[in-house]
Short mmCIF file of C-alpha atoms and ligand atoms in Angstrom, two decimals:
data_model
loop_
_atom_site.label_atom_id
_atom_site.label_comp_id
_atom_site.label_asym_id
_atom_site.label_seq_id
_atom_site.Cartn_x
_atom_site.Cartn_y
_atom_site.Cartn_z
CA UNK A 1 -21.05 3.98 24.58
CA UNK A 2 -17.22 5.31 24.60
CA UNK A 3 -16.01 3.98 28.23
CA UNK A 4 -14.87 6.84 30.26
CA UNK A 5 -10.68 7.07 30.87
CA UNK A 6 -7.85 9.54 31.17
CA UNK A 7 -7.16 9.15 27.39
CA UNK A 8 -11.22 9.75 26.60
CA UNK A 9 -10.94 12.50 28.99
CA UNK A 10 -8.10 14.34 27.43
CA UNK A 11 -9.14 13.50 24.03
CA UNK A 12 -11.23 16.75 23.67
CA UNK A 13 -8.13 18.85 24.58
CA UNK A 14 -5.80 17.41 22.37
CA UNK A 15 -8.32 17.65 19.48
CA UNK A 16 -8.45 21.26 20.45
CA UNK A 17 -5.28 21.90 20.02
CA UNK A 18 -4.62 20.48 16.91
CA UNK A 19 -7.88 22.17 15.77
CA UNK A 20 -6.35 25.42 17.12
CA UNK A 21 -2.67 24.72 15.18
CA UNK A 22 -4.55 24.06 11.81
CA UNK A 23 -6.91 26.66 11.96
CA UNK A 24 -10.17 24.84 13.18
CA UNK A 25 -10.93 27.19 16.50
CA UNK A 26 -10.86 30.23 13.83
CA UNK A 27 -13.67 27.98 11.99
CA UNK A 28 -15.54 27.50 15.07
CA UNK A 29 -15.76 30.97 15.99
CA UNK A 30 -17.06 31.48 12.35
CA UNK A 31 -20.06 29.43 12.13
CA UNK A 32 -22.01 31.03 8.92
CA UNK A 33 -18.55 30.56 7.14
CA UNK A 34 -18.12 27.31 8.21
CA UNK A 35 -21.64 26.14 7.15
CA UNK A 36 -20.63 27.70 4.05
CA UNK A 37 -17.38 25.80 3.90
CA UNK A 38 -18.84 22.37 4.66
CA UNK A 39 -21.85 22.45 2.64
CA UNK A 40 -21.79 19.33 0.68
CA UNK A 41 -19.54 16.93 0.79
CA UNK A 42 -16.90 18.88 0.12
CA UNK A 43 -17.37 22.93 -1.16
CA UNK A 44 -13.96 23.04 -3.06
CA UNK A 45 -13.71 25.80 -5.22
CA UNK A 46 -17.16 27.80 -3.76
CA UNK A 47 -17.38 31.15 -4.65
CA UNK A 48 -18.10 32.53 -1.15
CA UNK A 49 -15.26 30.12 0.16
CA UNK A 50 -11.85 31.92 1.52
CA UNK A 51 -9.05 29.98 3.23
CA UNK A 52 -8.84 30.56 6.73
CA UNK A 53 -5.79 28.26 7.67
CA UNK A 54 -3.10 25.73 6.42
CA UNK A 55 -5.56 23.27 6.35
CA UNK A 56 -8.11 25.29 4.51
CA UNK A 57 -5.62 25.78 1.72
CA UNK A 58 -5.34 22.31 1.41
CA UNK A 59 -8.73 21.21 1.65
CA UNK A 60 -9.67 23.69 -0.98
CA UNK A 61 -7.58 21.63 -3.68
CA UNK A 62 -8.97 18.83 -5.57
CA UNK A 63 -7.95 15.45 -5.68
CA UNK A 64 -6.46 14.29 -8.73
CA UNK A 65 -7.68 10.87 -9.41
CA UNK A 66 -5.44 8.32 -11.56
CA UNK A 67 -6.63 5.15 -13.33
CA UNK A 68 -4.76 1.71 -13.36
CA UNK A 69 -3.94 2.49 -16.94
CA UNK A 70 -2.06 5.61 -15.87
CA UNK A 71 -0.38 4.02 -13.47
CA UNK A 72 0.99 1.32 -15.81
CA UNK A 73 1.56 3.73 -18.73
CA UNK A 74 3.42 6.27 -16.23
CA UNK A 75 5.69 3.09 -14.80
CA UNK A 76 5.93 1.61 -18.41
CA UNK A 77 9.14 3.68 -19.28
CA UNK A 78 10.51 4.48 -16.35
CA UNK A 79 13.34 7.52 -16.47
CA UNK A 80 14.85 9.84 -13.54
CA UNK A 81 12.50 12.59 -14.47
CA UNK A 82 9.47 10.41 -14.38
CA UNK A 83 10.30 8.95 -11.06
CA UNK A 84 10.84 12.47 -9.48
CA UNK A 85 7.39 13.86 -11.01
CA UNK A 86 5.84 10.96 -9.39
CA UNK A 87 7.56 12.02 -6.31
CA UNK A 88 6.22 15.26 -6.46
CA UNK A 89 2.62 13.97 -7.40
CA UNK A 90 2.66 11.83 -4.04
CA UNK A 91 4.05 14.93 -2.19
CA UNK A 92 0.99 17.11 -3.08
CA UNK A 93 -1.61 14.47 -3.18
CA UNK A 94 -1.00 12.85 0.29
CA UNK A 95 -1.66 16.17 1.96
CA UNK A 96 -4.43 16.63 -0.09
CA UNK A 97 -6.48 14.20 0.55
CA UNK A 98 -5.49 13.76 3.84
CA UNK A 99 -6.99 17.29 4.66
CA UNK A 100 -10.29 16.33 3.33
CA UNK A 101 -10.66 13.47 5.88
CA UNK A 102 -9.62 15.74 8.53
CA UNK A 103 -12.14 18.26 7.89
CA UNK A 104 -14.65 15.26 7.65
CA UNK A 105 -13.57 14.13 10.94
CA UNK A 106 -13.64 18.00 12.31
CA UNK A 107 -17.33 17.38 11.21
CA UNK A 108 -18.33 14.59 13.18
CA UNK A 109 -20.07 15.33 16.32
CA UNK A 110 -18.41 15.90 19.22
CA UNK A 111 -19.30 12.72 20.89
CA UNK A 112 -18.03 10.93 17.98
CA UNK A 113 -14.69 12.99 16.89
CA UNK A 114 -13.82 12.43 20.74
CA UNK A 115 -13.86 8.73 20.82
CA UNK A 116 -10.76 7.47 21.72
CA UNK A 117 -10.14 5.44 18.86
CA UNK A 118 -11.49 7.91 16.54
CA UNK A 119 -9.34 10.83 18.02
CA UNK A 120 -6.01 8.43 18.01
CA UNK A 121 -7.29 8.28 13.96
CA UNK A 122 -7.57 12.06 13.77
CA UNK A 123 -4.31 12.95 15.77
CA UNK A 124 -2.39 10.02 12.70
CA UNK A 125 -3.74 11.93 10.30
CA UNK A 126 -2.85 15.40 11.63
CA UNK A 127 0.69 14.12 11.63
CA UNK A 128 0.64 12.84 8.66
CA UNK A 129 -0.77 15.79 6.82
CA UNK A 130 1.73 18.17 8.66
CA UNK A 131 4.46 15.99 7.74
CA UNK A 132 3.69 15.60 3.93
CA UNK A 133 2.81 19.29 3.53
CA UNK A 134 6.13 20.40 4.66
CA UNK A 135 7.91 18.37 2.27
CA UNK A 136 9.66 20.58 -0.32
CA UNK A 137 9.57 20.19 -3.89
CA UNK A 138 11.81 16.72 -4.80
CA UNK A 139 14.40 17.50 -7.36
CA UNK A 140 16.98 15.10 -6.84
CA UNK A 141 16.86 11.18 -6.85
CA UNK A 142 18.40 11.82 -3.15
CA UNK A 143 15.69 14.25 -2.15
CA UNK A 144 13.39 11.17 -3.59
CA UNK A 145 14.99 8.62 -1.41
CA UNK A 146 14.40 10.50 1.60
CA UNK A 147 10.95 11.00 0.80
CA UNK A 148 10.36 7.53 0.33
CA UNK A 149 11.95 6.73 3.98
CA UNK A 150 9.04 9.31 5.29
CA UNK A 151 6.51 7.78 2.99
CA UNK A 152 7.58 4.01 4.50
CA UNK A 153 7.32 5.13 8.22
CA UNK A 154 3.96 6.53 7.63
CA UNK A 155 2.89 3.83 6.25
CA UNK A 156 3.87 1.62 9.16
CA UNK A 157 2.78 4.34 11.53
CA UNK A 158 -0.73 3.75 9.83
CA UNK A 159 -1.23 0.20 10.00
CA UNK A 160 -3.54 0.45 13.27
CA UNK A 161 -5.61 3.07 11.39
CA UNK A 162 -8.05 0.46 10.11
CA UNK A 163 -9.18 -1.58 13.16
CA UNK A 164 -9.13 1.74 15.33
CA UNK A 165 -12.06 3.01 13.24
CA UNK A 166 -13.51 0.04 13.14
CA UNK A 167 -13.80 0.10 16.87
CA UNK A 168 -14.47 3.61 17.23
CA UNK A 169 -17.46 3.32 14.64
CA UNK A 170 -18.69 0.02 16.60
CA UNK A 171 -18.46 2.31 20.17
CA UNK A 172 -20.27 5.34 18.12
CA UNK A 173 -23.06 3.06 16.68
CA UNK A 174 -25.81 4.44 18.65
CA UNK A 175 -24.44 8.06 19.04
CA UNK A 176 -24.75 9.24 15.15
CA UNK A 177 -26.96 8.59 12.21
CA UNK A 178 -26.03 4.85 11.09
CA UNK A 179 -26.13 5.84 7.34
CA UNK A 180 -24.18 8.78 8.12
CA UNK A 181 -21.57 6.95 9.83
CA UNK A 182 -21.36 4.06 7.39
CA UNK A 183 -20.82 7.49 5.25
CA UNK A 184 -18.25 8.65 6.75
CA UNK A 185 -16.47 4.94 7.26
CA UNK A 186 -17.01 4.45 3.55
CA UNK A 187 -15.21 7.41 2.57
CA UNK A 188 -12.51 7.25 4.93
CA UNK A 189 -11.50 3.90 3.80
CA UNK A 190 -12.02 4.57 0.38
CA UNK A 191 -9.68 7.53 0.41
CA UNK A 192 -7.03 5.22 2.68
CA UNK A 193 -6.67 3.04 0.16
CA UNK A 194 -6.44 5.63 -2.86
CA UNK A 195 -3.35 7.48 -0.36
CA UNK A 196 -1.93 3.81 0.11
CA UNK A 197 -2.00 2.91 -4.06
CA UNK A 198 -0.10 6.21 -4.50
CA UNK A 199 2.21 5.76 -1.88
CA UNK A 200 3.12 2.18 -2.32
CA UNK A 201 2.98 2.67 -6.42
CA UNK A 202 5.87 5.47 -5.95
CA UNK A 203 7.87 3.39 -3.60
CA UNK A 204 7.84 -0.11 -6.21
CA UNK A 205 8.78 2.74 -8.90
CA UNK A 206 11.33 3.74 -6.76
CA UNK A 207 12.31 0.28 -5.89
CA UNK A 208 12.19 -0.45 -9.68
CA UNK A 209 14.76 2.36 -10.25
CA UNK A 210 17.10 1.16 -8.05
CA UNK A 211 17.17 -2.50 -9.11
CA UNK A 212 20.93 -3.33 -10.30
CA UNK A 213 19.01 -4.68 -13.43
CA UNK A 214 17.42 -1.23 -14.41
CA UNK A 215 18.18 0.62 -17.28
CA UNK A 216 16.39 4.21 -17.41
CA UNK A 217 13.70 4.26 -20.28
CA UNK A 218 13.85 0.86 -20.73
CA UNK A 219 10.66 -0.34 -21.68
CA UNK A 220 8.98 -2.59 -18.61
CA UNK A 221 5.88 -4.00 -20.25
CA UNK A 222 7.29 -7.65 -20.48
CA UNK A 223 7.13 -7.81 -16.64
CA UNK A 224 4.32 -8.80 -14.97
CA UNK A 225 3.98 -5.83 -12.49
CA UNK A 226 4.46 -2.20 -13.27
CA UNK A 227 4.75 -0.97 -9.51
CA UNK A 228 1.67 -2.58 -7.66
CA UNK A 229 -0.28 -3.37 -10.81
CA UNK A 230 -0.26 -6.73 -12.22
CA UNK A 231 -0.68 -6.61 -15.91
CA UNK A 232 -2.75 -10.06 -16.46
CA UNK A 233 -4.40 -10.70 -13.32
CA UNK A 234 -6.18 -13.80 -14.25
CA UNK A 235 -9.50 -14.54 -12.37
CA UNK A 236 -9.35 -18.26 -12.60
CA UNK A 237 -6.13 -18.00 -10.74
CA UNK A 238 -6.90 -15.83 -8.02
CA UNK A 239 -9.91 -17.96 -7.20
CA UNK A 240 -7.94 -20.97 -7.19
CA UNK A 241 -5.31 -19.41 -5.13
CA UNK A 242 -7.72 -17.99 -2.28
CA UNK A 243 -9.87 -20.96 -2.52
CA UNK A 244 -6.99 -23.52 -1.92
CA UNK A 245 -6.01 -21.46 0.90
CA UNK A 246 -9.37 -20.82 2.48
CA UNK A 247 -9.99 -24.77 1.95
CA UNK A 248 -6.73 -25.50 3.82
CA UNK A 249 -7.44 -23.22 6.96
CA UNK A 250 -11.05 -24.52 7.06
CA UNK A 251 -9.60 -28.03 7.42
CA UNK A 252 -7.51 -27.16 10.30
CA UNK A 253 -9.92 -25.03 11.66
CA UNK A 254 -12.72 -27.73 11.71
CA UNK A 255 -10.32 -31.04 11.78
CA UNK A 256 -9.97 -33.74 9.44
CA UNK A 257 -13.52 -35.31 10.27
CA UNK A 258 -15.47 -32.28 9.09
CA UNK A 259 -15.68 -32.37 4.97
CA UNK A 260 -14.91 -29.16 3.47
CA UNK A 261 -17.00 -27.98 0.10
CA UNK A 262 -15.17 -28.29 -3.12
CA UNK A 263 -14.72 -25.07 -5.16
CA UNK A 264 -15.42 -25.04 -8.60
CA UNK A 265 -14.84 -23.02 -11.26
CA UNK A 266 -16.31 -22.56 -14.54
CA UNK A 267 -17.15 -20.15 -17.35
CA UNK A 268 -14.57 -17.67 -19.21
CA UNK A 269 -11.43 -19.38 -17.60
CA UNK A 270 -9.12 -17.07 -19.78
CA UNK A 271 -10.42 -13.84 -18.47
CA UNK A 272 -7.43 -11.59 -17.40
CA UNK A 273 -7.36 -7.85 -16.76
CA UNK A 274 -5.00 -5.19 -15.03
CA UNK A 275 -5.39 -4.86 -11.38
CA UNK A 276 -3.72 -4.62 -8.08
CA UNK A 277 -3.52 -8.14 -6.86
CA UNK A 278 -4.06 -7.63 -3.39
CA UNK A 279 -7.05 -5.82 -3.72
CA UNK A 280 -9.02 -8.96 -5.46
CA UNK A 281 -7.49 -11.55 -3.27
CA UNK A 282 -8.88 -9.57 -0.40
CA UNK A 283 -12.39 -9.39 -1.75
CA UNK A 284 -12.51 -13.00 -3.47
CA UNK A 285 -10.80 -14.37 0.14
CA UNK A 286 -13.42 -12.86 1.84
CA UNK A 287 -16.59 -14.15 0.04
CA UNK A 288 -14.89 -17.49 -0.36
CA UNK A 289 -14.51 -17.58 3.24
CA UNK A 290 -17.91 -16.71 4.21
CA UNK A 291 -19.56 -19.38 1.59
CA UNK A 292 -16.91 -22.15 2.96
CA UNK A 293 -17.90 -21.30 6.58
CA UNK A 294 -21.84 -21.05 5.75
CA UNK A 295 -21.62 -24.49 3.76
CA UNK A 296 -19.52 -26.56 6.37
CA UNK A 297 -21.95 -25.06 9.21
CA UNK A 298 -25.03 -26.13 7.58
CA UNK A 299 -24.03 -29.23 6.65
CA UNK A 300 -22.70 -30.01 10.38
CA UNK A 301 -26.22 -28.93 10.93
CA UNK A 302 -27.72 -31.30 8.41
CA UNK A 303 -25.99 -33.88 8.88
CA UNK A 304 -27.00 -34.71 12.56
CA UNK A 305 -30.49 -35.53 10.84
CA UNK A 306 -29.58 -37.59 7.95
CA UNK A 307 -28.98 -41.04 7.39
CA UNK A 308 -26.21 -40.85 5.03
CA UNK A 309 -23.14 -39.09 7.39
CA UNK A 310 -20.66 -39.49 4.40
CA UNK A 311 -22.64 -37.19 1.90
CA UNK A 312 -19.99 -34.45 0.97
CA UNK A 313 -21.28 -30.97 1.22
CA UNK A 314 -22.73 -28.97 -1.83
CA UNK A 315 -19.78 -27.35 -3.65
CA UNK A 316 -19.06 -23.73 -3.99
CA UNK A 317 -19.88 -22.63 -7.59
CA UNK A 318 -17.69 -20.11 -9.21
CA UNK A 319 -18.57 -18.47 -12.59
CA UNK A 320 -16.15 -15.87 -14.54
CA UNK A 321 -18.03 -13.90 -16.91
CA UNK A 322 -16.06 -11.93 -19.49
CA UNK A 323 -17.79 -9.22 -21.21
CA UNK A 324 -16.10 -6.45 -23.34
CA UNK A 325 -16.00 -4.12 -20.25
CA UNK A 326 -16.47 -6.04 -17.47
CA UNK A 327 -15.16 -9.06 -15.84
CA UNK A 328 -17.88 -10.68 -13.32
CA UNK A 329 -17.29 -13.16 -10.97
CA UNK A 330 -20.40 -14.82 -8.97
CA UNK A 331 -19.83 -17.20 -6.01
CA UNK A 332 -22.54 -19.41 -5.33
CA UNK A 333 -23.18 -21.18 -1.94
CA UNK A 334 -25.64 -23.37 -0.14
CA UNK A 335 -25.03 -22.32 2.94
CA UNK A 336 -28.41 -21.35 3.97
CA UNK A 337 -28.39 -17.37 3.09
CA UNK A 338 -28.08 -14.83 5.34
CA UNK A 339 -30.31 -14.80 8.21
CA UNK A 340 -32.65 -12.26 8.05
CA UNK A 341 -31.63 -10.24 11.29
CA UNK A 342 -28.36 -9.98 10.00
CA UNK A 343 -29.34 -8.55 6.34
CA UNK A 344 -29.97 -5.20 7.00
CA UNK A 345 -26.31 -4.67 8.59
CA UNK A 346 -24.71 -6.46 6.07
CA UNK A 347 -23.22 -3.86 4.49
CA UNK A 348 -22.71 -1.34 7.50
CA UNK A 349 -19.63 -0.78 9.44
CA UNK A 350 -21.31 0.48 12.33
CA UNK A 351 -23.43 -2.92 12.66
CA UNK A 352 -26.70 -1.19 14.42
CA UNK A 353 -27.88 -3.51 17.16
CA UNK A 354 -25.45 -6.03 16.50
CA UNK A 355 -22.61 -3.36 17.75
CA UNK A 356 -22.67 -4.08 20.92
CA UNK A 357 -22.47 -8.15 20.82
CA UNK A 358 -19.42 -7.29 18.50
CA UNK A 359 -18.00 -5.46 20.89
CA UNK A 360 -18.30 -7.83 24.02
CA UNK A 361 -16.89 -10.26 22.04
CA UNK A 362 -13.77 -8.38 21.43
CA UNK A 363 -10.47 -7.86 23.48
CA UNK A 364 -8.07 -4.87 22.67
CA UNK A 365 -7.57 -3.74 19.04
CA UNK A 366 -5.30 -5.77 17.31
CA UNK A 367 -1.95 -4.64 16.54
CA UNK A 368 -1.87 -5.71 12.87
CA UNK A 369 -3.73 -4.09 10.45
CA UNK A 370 -6.25 -4.75 7.82
CA UNK A 371 -4.96 -5.23 4.12
CA UNK A 372 -2.48 -7.34 2.56
CA UNK A 373 -0.58 -4.67 1.01
CA UNK A 374 -0.02 -3.13 4.28
CA UNK A 375 1.42 -5.74 5.79
CA UNK A 376 3.92 -6.32 2.86
CA UNK A 377 5.06 -2.66 3.07
CA UNK A 378 5.39 -3.61 6.98
CA UNK A 379 7.61 -6.62 6.23
CA UNK A 380 9.48 -5.14 3.46
CA UNK A 381 8.56 -7.07 0.94
CA UNK A 382 6.78 -6.19 -2.30
CA UNK A 383 3.86 -7.07 -3.41
CA UNK A 384 -11.83 -11.92 3.69
CA UNK A 385 -15.98 -11.38 5.89
CA UNK A 386 -19.00 -11.29 7.36
CA UNK A 387 -18.90 -13.91 9.65
CA UNK A 388 -22.32 -15.61 9.68
CA UNK A 389 -22.24 -16.45 13.21
CA UNK A 390 -19.07 -18.59 12.64
CA UNK A 391 -16.81 -20.38 14.94
CA UNK A 392 -13.99 -18.52 16.73
CA UNK A 393 -11.66 -21.25 15.67
CA UNK A 394 -12.53 -20.75 11.97
CA UNK A 395 -12.16 -17.20 12.19
CA UNK A 396 -9.08 -16.90 13.94
CA UNK A 397 -7.06 -19.37 12.17
CA UNK A 398 -8.49 -18.08 8.96
CA UNK A 399 -7.02 -14.78 9.99
CA UNK A 400 -3.70 -15.70 10.88
CA UNK A 401 -3.15 -18.29 8.44
CA UNK A 402 -3.98 -16.39 5.50
CA UNK A 403 -1.62 -13.64 6.81
CA UNK A 404 1.01 -16.25 6.64
CA UNK A 405 0.00 -17.92 3.48
CA UNK A 406 -1.15 -14.95 1.62
CA UNK A 407 0.07 -12.03 3.86
CA UNK A 408 -3.75 -11.32 4.82
CA UNK A 409 -3.61 -10.06 8.37
CA UNK A 410 -5.55 -11.76 11.07
CA UNK A 411 -9.07 -11.31 10.89
CA UNK A 412 -10.13 -8.42 13.22
CA UNK A 413 -13.54 -10.28 13.87
CA UNK A 414 -15.23 -6.36 13.47
CA UNK A 415 -17.46 -7.41 11.29
CA UNK A 416 -15.67 -5.39 8.52
CA UNK A 417 -14.64 -7.71 5.97
CA UNK A 418 -18.04 -7.50 3.69
CA UNK A 419 -18.27 -3.94 3.87
CA UNK A 420 -14.68 -3.35 3.35
CA UNK A 421 -14.54 -5.87 0.15
CA UNK A 422 -17.39 -3.69 -1.38
CA UNK A 423 -15.06 -0.28 -0.85
CA UNK A 424 -12.34 -2.02 -2.56
CA UNK A 425 -14.72 -3.49 -5.47
CA UNK A 426 -16.00 0.11 -5.89
CA UNK A 427 -12.61 1.80 -5.51
CA UNK A 428 -11.80 0.39 -9.25
CA UNK A 429 -15.14 1.46 -10.21
CA UNK A 430 -16.03 -1.91 -9.85
CA UNK A 431 -19.22 -3.49 -7.57
CA UNK A 432 -20.43 -6.00 -5.32
CA UNK A 433 -23.61 -7.13 -4.47
CA UNK A 434 -24.87 -10.27 -2.49
CA UNK A 435 -28.25 -11.89 -3.05
CA UNK A 436 -29.33 -14.15 -0.12
CA UNK A 437 -31.98 -17.16 -0.68
CA UNK A 438 -32.56 -17.11 2.96
CA UNK A 439 -32.56 -21.24 4.17
CA UNK A 440 -30.62 -21.92 0.77
CA UNK A 441 -27.64 -19.99 -0.07
CA UNK A 442 -25.86 -16.67 -0.94
CA UNK A 443 -24.88 -15.59 -4.61
CA UNK A 444 -22.45 -13.24 -4.55
CA UNK A 445 -21.45 -11.06 -7.63
CA UNK A 446 -18.33 -9.08 -8.06
CA UNK A 447 -17.86 -7.14 -11.19
CA UNK A 448 -14.60 -5.08 -12.28
CA UNK A 449 -13.94 -2.68 -14.80
CA UNK A 450 -11.26 -4.85 -17.25
CA UNK A 451 -9.92 -2.05 -18.79
CA UNK A 452 -8.32 -0.22 -16.26
CA UNK A 453 -9.25 2.95 -17.70
CA UNK A 454 -11.62 4.02 -15.46
CA UNK A 455 -10.33 6.78 -12.61
CA UNK A 456 -10.08 5.42 -8.79
CA UNK A 457 -13.36 6.25 -7.24
CA UNK A 458 -12.82 8.67 -4.37
CA UNK A 459 -16.15 9.74 -3.61
CA UNK A 460 -19.01 7.22 -2.23
CA UNK A 461 -22.12 6.46 -3.43
CA UNK A 462 -24.96 8.45 -2.12
CA UNK A 463 -26.73 5.57 -1.17
CA UNK A 464 -25.77 3.05 1.31
CA UNK A 465 -28.18 0.31 0.87
CA UNK A 466 -27.52 -3.35 -0.11
C1 COI B 501 -3.00 5.75 6.09
O1 COI B 501 -2.64 4.44 5.63
O2 COI B 501 -3.98 5.83 6.29
C2 COI B 501 -2.60 6.77 4.89
O3 COI B 501 -2.97 7.24 4.97
C3 COI B 501 -1.39 6.45 4.28
C4 COI B 501 -0.24 7.50 4.07
C5 COI B 501 0.06 8.07 5.32
C6 COI B 501 0.59 7.34 3.23
#
């Protein structure tokens, strides 16, 4: 249950003020129309629908999804007019996408939307919406530079959105249907990834445009990155890099006497595809961390009973498989599988009964955010997991070390690594599934759509089951 605080008490009034500014009060006064407006996930374009406020006008606009290929083609031969049209796409797309999520939040039960963390996110979104919708058409490079400054400061201001949402959702776990809560989280996180992708892509193109070596119209196909898109993401290299980092951190967390499992990679070792590297590193990092942690801890328990204490733990086996459309990465461990009481909530952000336990273990909402690209933006540079009852040491040093080694932020210990990994995987039309062999181990299957021709997936699957 949300704790009572002054902030808690004033949240409804702040929300009402905001809602009034945005026409929400008008909507509350028109329940019949509201029901029409809110039927289904979004009823944009419905014949019966008529805008009644600024927000409604934006909610009525459809998002215009992009694919990795479009991002690449667009940035491949960059000119001033292309950069300006990219700016105008972002200028209209950000408030459109944010308005949809503000509307989602308005439709949450009152007790949920007034949760202090959720209402802070609402305020951040409202502010971003209001700022972006007021940006005038970008006509010159100077306009664009000013716009980029606004984007950068918004990206920074929104760094706390994920931990706030995660805390809010845990606190609201008993207050709303679990499936609806998770669906809300999936949609809001996916949308957030999408906004950060288009915003960061535009910032990266602008940086390229201003780079001393850049000449307008020059083909950039030789370079490894077009904006944020890494053209030749090698699955093997990403697994190796994330694996080394994970093992390093495990060594430090468990100490020199604890053997850390090897990570063996086989299959189609040359598989490569265009992707946003930080998205892939997030997912692979989370999966490997889960596996390493589970194997180490199971081995520790077994070692106590065995006669040969020097027996190494079983390796984690990664198989890469390339097909005409996909690259599939299977990560198999012998860490004992997922305990059956955790299984039903493995993909859940709200965690059901486990939410109270997670909350009890937490202190304050961490200041840092939740994804790698966010920290990269925060630092001004270019550009993991469900704990199976793990030790705090490993979780904590994993988070902070990865933050410095691969820009991964500290583990928030909010139980969202695995569900967030799936949001990342599905965002570019991929999938993430886990098969647990209880008592033996886990096989995780990550499927990536390798041609880059699939649009970003902005809507959530209807079912949230594993
Ligand atoms: C977010 O990070 O939540 C965003 O909406 C990003 C956007 C303000 C650029």
